[in-house]
PDB file of C-alpha atoms in Angstrom:
ATOM      1  CA  UNK A   1       0.000   0.000   0.000  1.00 75.00           C
ATOM      2  CA  UNK A   2       1.133   3.508  -0.709  1.00 84.00           C
ATOM      3  CA  UNK A   3       1.803   5.685   2.308  1.00 90.00           C
ATOM      4  CA  UNK A   4       3.443   8.889   3.443  1.00 94.00           C
ATOM      5  CA  UNK A   5       4.824   9.334   6.941  1.00 96.00           C
ATOM      6  CA  UNK A   6       5.601  12.509   8.803  1.00 97.00           C
ATOM      7  CA  UNK A   7       7.105  11.090  11.970  1.00 95.00           C
ATOM      8  CA  UNK A   8       6.730  14.225  14.073  1.00 95.00           C
ATOM      9  CA  UNK A   9       3.285  15.537  14.977  1.00 94.00           C
ATOM     10  CA  UNK A  10       4.840  18.740  16.291  1.00 96.00           C
ATOM     11  CA  UNK A  11       8.124  20.551  15.700  1.00 97.00           C
ATOM     12  CA  UNK A  12       9.189  23.482  17.868  1.00 97.00           C
ATOM     13  CA  UNK A  13      12.062  25.750  16.896  1.00 98.00           C
ATOM     14  CA  UNK A  14      13.297  29.126  18.042  1.00 98.00           C
ATOM     15  CA  UNK A  15      13.062  32.032  15.643  1.00 97.00           C
ATOM     16  CA  UNK A  16      16.257  32.387  13.641  1.00 97.00           C
ATOM     17  CA  UNK A  17      17.213  28.733  14.011  1.00 98.00           C
ATOM     18  CA  UNK A  18      17.130  26.264  11.131  1.00 97.00           C
ATOM     19  CA  UNK A  19      14.091  24.051  10.834  1.00 97.00           C
ATOM     20  CA  UNK A  20      13.477  20.600   9.394  1.00 98.00           C
ATOM     21  CA  UNK A  21      10.128  18.897   8.863  1.00 98.00           C
ATOM     22  CA  UNK A  22      10.551  15.246   7.973  1.00 98.00           C
ATOM     23  CA  UNK A  23       8.757  13.173   5.338  1.00 98.00           C
ATOM     24  CA  UNK A  24       9.291   9.602   4.205  1.00 97.00           C
ATOM     25  CA  UNK A  25       7.214   7.704   1.693  1.00 95.00           C
ATOM     26  CA  UNK A  26       6.423   4.246   0.457  1.00 92.00           C
ATOM     27  CA  UNK A  27       5.216   4.580  -3.119  1.00 85.00           C
ATOM     28  CA  UNK A  28       6.135   2.426  -6.083  1.00 80.00           C
ATOM     29  CA  UNK A  29       8.140   3.803  -8.962  1.00 82.00           C
ATOM     30  CA  UNK A  30       9.616   7.278  -8.983  1.00 84.00           C
ATOM     31  CA  UNK A  31       6.878   9.448  -7.513  1.00 89.00           C
ATOM     32  CA  UNK A  32       6.528  13.183  -7.616  1.00 92.00           C
ATOM     33  CA  UNK A  33       6.917  14.842  -4.217  1.00 95.00           C
ATOM     34  CA  UNK A  34       5.248  17.992  -2.920  1.00 95.00           C
ATOM     35  CA  UNK A  35       5.075  20.125   0.205  1.00 97.00           C
ATOM     36  CA  UNK A  36       2.067  22.223   1.186  1.00 96.00           C
ATOM     37  CA  UNK A  37       1.462  24.584   4.115  1.00 96.00           C
ATOM     38  CA  UNK A  38      -1.861  25.294   5.793  1.00 94.00           C
ATOM     39  CA  UNK A  39      -2.330  28.414   7.874  1.00 91.00           C
ATOM     40  CA  UNK A  40      -5.267  28.590  10.318  1.00 84.00           C
ATOM     41  CA  UNK A  41      -8.637  28.823   8.572  1.00 78.00           C
ATOM     42  CA  UNK A  42      -6.977  28.699   5.177  1.00 82.00           C
ATOM     43  CA  UNK A  43      -6.648  26.156   2.411  1.00 85.00           C
ATOM     44  CA  UNK A  44      -3.387  24.477   1.495  1.00 91.00           C
ATOM     45  CA  UNK A  45      -0.727  26.545  -0.220  1.00 94.00           C
ATOM     46  CA  UNK A  46       1.832  24.982  -2.537  1.00 93.00           C
ATOM     47  CA  UNK A  47       5.437  25.376  -1.352  1.00 96.00           C
ATOM     48  CA  UNK A  48       7.578  23.280  -3.674  1.00 95.00           C
ATOM     49  CA  UNK A  49       7.875  20.045  -5.593  1.00 94.00           C
ATOM     50  CA  UNK A  50      10.455  17.542  -6.738  1.00 95.00           C
ATOM     51  CA  UNK A  51      10.035  16.043 -10.180  1.00 92.00           C
ATOM     52  CA  UNK A  52      13.536  15.142 -11.339  1.00 89.00           C
ATOM     53  CA  UNK A  53      17.066  16.507 -11.393  1.00 89.00           C
ATOM     54  CA  UNK A  54      18.841  18.249  -8.529  1.00 91.00           C
ATOM     55  CA  UNK A  55      17.991  16.650  -5.205  1.00 93.00           C
ATOM     56  CA  UNK A  56      17.702  20.039  -3.517  1.00 96.00           C
ATOM     57  CA  UNK A  57      14.680  22.021  -4.622  1.00 96.00           C
ATOM     58  CA  UNK A  58      13.873  25.573  -3.629  1.00 96.00           C
ATOM     59  CA  UNK A  59      10.390  26.897  -3.113  1.00 94.00           C
ATOM     60  CA  UNK A  60       8.324  29.719  -1.727  1.00 91.00           C
ATOM     61  CA  UNK A  61       9.058  31.764   1.415  1.00 92.00           C
ATOM     62  CA  UNK A  62      12.680  30.579   1.622  1.00 95.00           C
ATOM     63  CA  UNK A  63      11.822  26.911   2.028  1.00 97.00           C
ATOM     64  CA  UNK A  64      13.761  24.126   0.377  1.00 97.00           C
ATOM     65  CA  UNK A  65      13.544  20.353   0.409  1.00 98.00           C
ATOM     66  CA  UNK A  66      16.040  17.589  -0.077  1.00 96.00           C
ATOM     67  CA  UNK A  67      15.118  14.432  -1.944  1.00 96.00           C
ATOM     68  CA  UNK A  68      16.945  11.261  -0.912  1.00 95.00           C
ATOM     69  CA  UNK A  69      16.054   8.310  -3.088  1.00 92.00           C
ATOM     70  CA  UNK A  70      17.856   5.659  -1.050  1.00 92.00           C
ATOM     71  CA  UNK A  71      16.086   6.745   2.118  1.00 94.00           C
ATOM     72  CA  UNK A  72      12.806   7.545   0.296  1.00 94.00           C
ATOM     73  CA  UNK A  73      12.715  10.848   2.104  1.00 96.00           C
ATOM     74  CA  UNK A  74      11.825  14.411   1.191  1.00 97.00           C
ATOM     75  CA  UNK A  75      12.563  16.604   4.201  1.00 98.00           C
ATOM     76  CA  UNK A  76      11.508  20.248   4.233  1.00 98.00           C
ATOM     77  CA  UNK A  77      14.072  22.756   5.470  1.00 98.00           C
ATOM     78  CA  UNK A  78      14.586  26.436   6.070  1.00 98.00           C
ATOM     79  CA  UNK A  79      17.873  27.997   7.192  1.00 97.00           C
ATOM     80  CA  UNK A  80      16.317  30.579   9.505  1.00 97.00           C
ATOM     81  CA  UNK A  81      12.790  30.162  10.877  1.00 97.00           C
ATOM     82  CA  UNK A  82      10.308  33.008  11.272  1.00 97.00           C
ATOM     83  CA  UNK A  83       7.417  33.199  13.725  1.00 96.00           C
ATOM     84  CA  UNK A  84       5.155  33.584  10.690  1.00 95.00           C
ATOM     85  CA  UNK A  85       6.230  30.102   9.502  1.00 96.00           C
ATOM     86  CA  UNK A  86       4.128  28.592  12.297  1.00 96.00           C
ATOM     87  CA  UNK A  87       1.533  26.458  10.508  1.00 96.00           C
ATOM     88  CA  UNK A  88       0.570  22.918   9.549  1.00 95.00           C
ATOM     89  CA  UNK A  89       2.797  21.310   6.912  1.00 97.00           C
ATOM     90  CA  UNK A  90       1.772  18.457   4.655  1.00 96.00           C
ATOM     91  CA  UNK A  91       3.974  16.229   2.532  1.00 97.00           C
ATOM     92  CA  UNK A  92       2.189  14.789  -0.506  1.00 95.00           C
ATOM     93  CA  UNK A  93       3.270  12.166  -2.996  1.00 93.00           C
ATOM     94  CA  UNK A  94       1.832  11.337  -6.390  1.00 90.00           C
ATOM     95  CA  UNK A  95       2.822   8.215  -8.348  1.00 84.00           C
ATOM     96  CA  UNK A  96       4.197   9.026 -11.811  1.00 79.00           C
ATOM     97  CA  UNK A  97       1.157   7.625 -13.606  1.00 77.00           C
ATOM     98  CA  UNK A  98      -1.238   8.340 -10.820  1.00 74.00           C
ATOM     99  CA  UNK A  99      -3.988  10.822 -10.609  1.00 76.00           C
ATOM    100  CA  UNK A 100      -4.268  11.392  -6.904  1.00 87.00           C
ATOM    101  CA  UNK A 101      -2.144  12.591  -4.045  1.00 89.00           C
ATOM    102  CA  UNK A 102      -1.241  10.521  -1.032  1.00 90.00           C
ATOM    103  CA  UNK A 103      -0.986  12.969   1.857  1.00 94.00           C
ATOM    104  CA  UNK A 104       1.026  12.622   5.010  1.00 95.00           C
ATOM    105  CA  UNK A 105      -0.671  13.195   8.365  1.00 94.00           C
ATOM    106  CA  UNK A 106       0.769  16.673   8.748  1.00 95.00           C
ATOM    107  CA  UNK A 107       3.306  18.264  11.088  1.00 97.00           C
ATOM    108  CA  UNK A 108       2.500  21.304  13.165  1.00 96.00           C
ATOM    109  CA  UNK A 109       5.409  23.727  13.230  1.00 97.00           C
ATOM    110  CA  UNK A 110       5.678  26.258  16.028  1.00 97.00           C
ATOM    111  CA  UNK A 111       8.353  28.920  15.771  1.00 97.00           C
ATOM    112  CA  UNK A 112       8.922  30.554  19.123  1.00 96.00           C
ATOM    113  CA  UNK A 113      10.017  34.186  19.384  1.00 94.00           C
TER     114      UNK A 113
ATOM    115  CA  UNK B   1      -1.686  28.871 -10.946  1.00 79.00           C
ATOM    116  CA  UNK B   2      -5.356  28.897 -10.057  1.00 87.00           C
ATOM    117  CA  UNK B   3      -7.284  30.894  -7.485  1.00 92.00           C
ATOM    118  CA  UNK B   4     -10.131  28.948  -5.945  1.00 95.00           C
ATOM    119  CA  UNK B   5     -13.055  30.298  -3.964  1.00 96.00           C
ATOM    120  CA  UNK B   6     -15.635  28.353  -1.998  1.00 97.00           C
ATOM    121  CA  UNK B   7     -19.077  29.216  -0.665  1.00 97.00           C
ATOM    122  CA  UNK B   8     -20.092  29.097   2.104  1.00 97.00           C
ATOM    123  CA  UNK B   9     -16.939  29.496   4.158  1.00 95.00           C
ATOM    124  CA  UNK B  10     -18.656  27.896   7.118  1.00 96.00           C
ATOM    125  CA  UNK B  11     -22.083  26.659   8.158  1.00 97.00           C
ATOM    126  CA  UNK B  12     -23.859  25.091  11.090  1.00 97.00           C
ATOM    127  CA  UNK B  13     -26.524  22.617  10.042  1.00 97.00           C
ATOM    128  CA  UNK B  14     -29.089  20.388  11.639  1.00 97.00           C
ATOM    129  CA  UNK B  15     -28.939  16.622  11.482  1.00 97.00           C
ATOM    130  CA  UNK B  16     -30.809  15.181   8.499  1.00 97.00           C
ATOM    131  CA  UNK B  17     -30.487  18.235   6.269  1.00 97.00           C
ATOM    132  CA  UNK B  18     -28.260  18.729   3.217  1.00 98.00           C
ATOM    133  CA  UNK B  19     -25.718  21.399   2.314  1.00 98.00           C
ATOM    134  CA  UNK B  20     -24.343  22.246  -1.104  1.00 98.00           C
ATOM    135  CA  UNK B  21     -20.846  23.723  -1.298  1.00 98.00           C
ATOM    136  CA  UNK B  22     -19.831  25.695  -4.356  1.00 98.00           C
ATOM    137  CA  UNK B  23     -16.333  25.882  -5.801  1.00 98.00           C
ATOM    138  CA  UNK B  24     -15.283  28.450  -8.390  1.00 97.00           C
ATOM    139  CA  UNK B  25     -11.894  28.551 -10.126  1.00 96.00           C
ATOM    140  CA  UNK B  26     -10.631  31.699 -11.797  1.00 95.00           C
ATOM    141  CA  UNK B  27      -9.474  29.822 -14.905  1.00 92.00           C
ATOM    142  CA  UNK B  28     -10.330  26.688 -16.815  1.00 92.00           C
ATOM    143  CA  UNK B  29      -8.762  23.627 -15.224  1.00 91.00           C
ATOM    144  CA  UNK B  30      -8.437  20.051 -16.325  1.00 87.00           C
ATOM    145  CA  UNK B  31      -9.099  18.348 -13.024  1.00 89.00           C
ATOM    146  CA  UNK B  32     -11.122  19.209  -9.907  1.00 94.00           C
ATOM    147  CA  UNK B  33     -11.272  17.313  -6.651  1.00 96.00           C
ATOM    148  CA  UNK B  34     -13.120  17.351  -3.339  1.00 97.00           C
ATOM    149  CA  UNK B  35     -11.369  16.510  -0.058  1.00 97.00           C
ATOM    150  CA  UNK B  36     -12.470  16.150   3.530  1.00 97.00           C
ATOM    151  CA  UNK B  37     -10.292  17.197   6.439  1.00 93.00           C
ATOM    152  CA  UNK B  38     -11.600  16.081   9.801  1.00 89.00           C
ATOM    153  CA  UNK B  39     -10.440  17.989  12.883  1.00 82.00           C
ATOM    154  CA  UNK B  40      -6.732  17.510  13.470  1.00 79.00           C
ATOM    155  CA  UNK B  41      -6.458  15.099  10.560  1.00 86.00           C
ATOM    156  CA  UNK B  42      -4.927  14.978   7.134  1.00 90.00           C
ATOM    157  CA  UNK B  43      -6.820  15.290   3.859  1.00 93.00           C
ATOM    158  CA  UNK B  44      -8.933  12.456   2.482  1.00 94.00           C
ATOM    159  CA  UNK B  45      -9.992  12.479  -1.147  1.00 95.00           C
ATOM    160  CA  UNK B  46     -13.747  12.154  -1.566  1.00 97.00           C
ATOM    161  CA  UNK B  47     -13.958  12.192  -5.351  1.00 96.00           C
ATOM    162  CA  UNK B  48     -12.678  13.538  -8.628  1.00 95.00           C
ATOM    163  CA  UNK B  49     -15.227  15.822 -10.255  1.00 94.00           C
ATOM    164  CA  UNK B  50     -15.424  15.018 -13.966  1.00 87.00           C
ATOM    165  CA  UNK B  51     -16.696  17.641 -16.364  1.00 87.00           C
ATOM    166  CA  UNK B  52     -19.839  16.467 -18.089  1.00 83.00           C
ATOM    167  CA  UNK B  53     -19.956  13.046 -16.462  1.00 85.00           C
ATOM    168  CA  UNK B  54     -20.381  11.339 -13.109  1.00 89.00           C
ATOM    169  CA  UNK B  55     -17.732  11.920 -10.466  1.00 93.00           C
ATOM    170  CA  UNK B  56     -15.218   9.214  -9.584  1.00 94.00           C
ATOM    171  CA  UNK B  57     -15.571   8.322  -5.912  1.00 96.00           C
ATOM    172  CA  UNK B  58     -12.921   6.950  -3.598  1.00 94.00           C
ATOM    173  CA  UNK B  59     -13.473   3.920  -1.441  1.00 93.00           C
ATOM    174  CA  UNK B  60     -15.818   4.717   1.414  1.00 94.00           C
ATOM    175  CA  UNK B  61     -17.620   7.556  -0.347  1.00 96.00           C
ATOM    176  CA  UNK B  62     -20.804   7.148  -2.373  1.00 96.00           C
ATOM    177  CA  UNK B  63     -22.769   9.322  -4.742  1.00 96.00           C
ATOM    178  CA  UNK B  64     -25.963   9.206  -2.702  1.00 97.00           C
ATOM    179  CA  UNK B  65     -24.201  10.760   0.272  1.00 97.00           C
ATOM    180  CA  UNK B  66     -21.911  13.152  -1.619  1.00 98.00           C
ATOM    181  CA  UNK B  67     -23.441  14.049  -4.986  1.00 97.00           C
ATOM    182  CA  UNK B  68     -21.082  16.161  -7.095  1.00 97.00           C
ATOM    183  CA  UNK B  69     -21.675  18.276 -10.142  1.00 95.00           C
ATOM    184  CA  UNK B  70     -19.206  19.795 -12.583  1.00 96.00           C
ATOM    185  CA  UNK B  71     -21.072  21.560 -15.353  1.00 93.00           C
ATOM    186  CA  UNK B  72     -18.017  23.282 -16.848  1.00 93.00           C
ATOM    187  CA  UNK B  73     -14.251  23.672 -16.528  1.00 93.00           C
ATOM    188  CA  UNK B  74     -14.351  26.288 -13.762  1.00 95.00           C
ATOM    189  CA  UNK B  75     -17.139  25.257 -11.394  1.00 96.00           C
ATOM    190  CA  UNK B  76     -18.145  22.333  -9.205  1.00 97.00           C
ATOM    191  CA  UNK B  77     -20.495  21.626  -6.331  1.00 97.00           C
ATOM    192  CA  UNK B  78     -20.409  19.081  -3.532  1.00 98.00           C
ATOM    193  CA  UNK B  79     -23.559  18.237  -1.591  1.00 98.00           C
ATOM    194  CA  UNK B  80     -23.363  16.628   1.816  1.00 98.00           C
ATOM    195  CA  UNK B  81     -26.688  14.806   2.131  1.00 98.00           C
ATOM    196  CA  UNK B  82     -28.676  13.666   5.152  1.00 97.00           C
ATOM    197  CA  UNK B  83     -26.031  15.043   7.456  1.00 97.00           C
ATOM    198  CA  UNK B  84     -25.019  13.612  10.806  1.00 97.00           C
ATOM    199  CA  UNK B  85     -22.545  14.975  13.385  1.00 95.00           C
ATOM    200  CA  UNK B  86     -19.901  12.642  11.905  1.00 95.00           C
ATOM    201  CA  UNK B  87     -19.963  14.792   8.768  1.00 96.00           C
ATOM    202  CA  UNK B  88     -18.575  17.750  10.705  1.00 96.00           C
ATOM    203  CA  UNK B  89     -15.362  18.555   8.836  1.00 96.00           C
ATOM    204  CA  UNK B  90     -13.624  20.989   6.595  1.00 95.00           C
ATOM    205  CA  UNK B  91     -14.422  20.329   2.944  1.00 97.00           C
ATOM    206  CA  UNK B  92     -11.796  21.475   0.466  1.00 96.00           C
ATOM    207  CA  UNK B  93     -12.096  21.982  -3.256  1.00 97.00           C
ATOM    208  CA  UNK B  94      -8.944  21.486  -5.286  1.00 96.00           C
ATOM    209  CA  UNK B  95      -7.960  21.985  -8.907  1.00 94.00           C
ATOM    210  CA  UNK B  96      -5.127  20.917 -11.141  1.00 90.00           C
ATOM    211  CA  UNK B  97      -4.878  23.166 -14.179  1.00 86.00           C
ATOM    212  CA  UNK B  98      -2.798  20.668 -16.149  1.00 80.00           C
ATOM    213  CA  UNK B  99      -3.467  16.950 -16.079  1.00 75.00           C
ATOM    214  CA  UNK B 100       0.070  15.577 -15.774  1.00 77.00           C
ATOM    215  CA  UNK B 101       1.024  13.897 -12.517  1.00 72.00           C
ATOM    216  CA  UNK B 102       4.002  16.224 -12.121  1.00 78.00           C
ATOM    217  CA  UNK B 103       1.837  19.329 -11.957  1.00 83.00           C
ATOM    218  CA  UNK B 104       0.883  21.120  -8.785  1.00 87.00           C
ATOM    219  CA  UNK B 105      -2.601  21.236  -7.422  1.00 91.00           C
ATOM    220  CA  UNK B 106      -4.265  24.244  -5.825  1.00 93.00           C
ATOM    221  CA  UNK B 107      -6.719  24.340  -2.967  1.00 95.00           C
ATOM    222  CA  UNK B 108      -9.625  26.497  -1.960  1.00 95.00           C
ATOM    223  CA  UNK B 109      -9.912  28.001   1.531  1.00 94.00           C
ATOM    224  CA  UNK B 110     -12.290  25.264   2.661  1.00 94.00           C
ATOM    225  CA  UNK B 111     -15.820  25.111   4.019  1.00 96.00           C
ATOM    226  CA  UNK B 112     -16.043  24.436   7.736  1.00 95.00           C
ATOM    227  CA  UNK B 113     -19.190  22.398   8.405  1.00 97.00           C
ATOM    228  CA  UNK B 114     -20.620  21.731  11.838  1.00 97.00           C
ATOM    229  CA  UNK B 115     -23.578  19.362  12.146  1.00 97.00           C
ATOM    230  CA  UNK B 116     -25.608  19.494  15.330  1.00 96.00           C
TER     231      UNK B 116
END
């Protein structure tokens, strides 16, 4: 069965420190990988995606993610966290010939001033 | 990209009634989807809304409970029928402008439904 894991329900970091939100997946083939962010009372906003090529992809708001094929991981990172980054983050995976996303359970990020 | 709006943004409904949620996209899109997000949970796909034909439902969701329309390439509706408190959730409309699996998908702000 296809699945996406985000092993941490909650991540707390101090403002200005680097942050990492983890994602691992179990999907056949070479899937496409996405990160979304959800602010309170808002829909999901697209942050970045990995399709092919360089394992480090850069996205919106200073976020980046590193694809590791051997570890089937796609961790989201930011060098210096802002309080405004506090939100719910979802990793999503789509098989290469698939139509639908498989979403992770979400990780709540709290950036403390 | 695509900008998606939903109406209503929230509603409180009585058990046994039905609610229709509208989703409008600011441009023509190939694919539209409806998701449910229960409190503190991730997103679950209800169905793919197909333009001009019946929606494609995921396991555990049926047309009688969640009828969907998609009359054109920019608009869709989801009806939650014969509601019970277990239907209390956020319902999210989503659109993918281009069909390929490598393309991003955009989401509406959601409709927060509470069933009493």
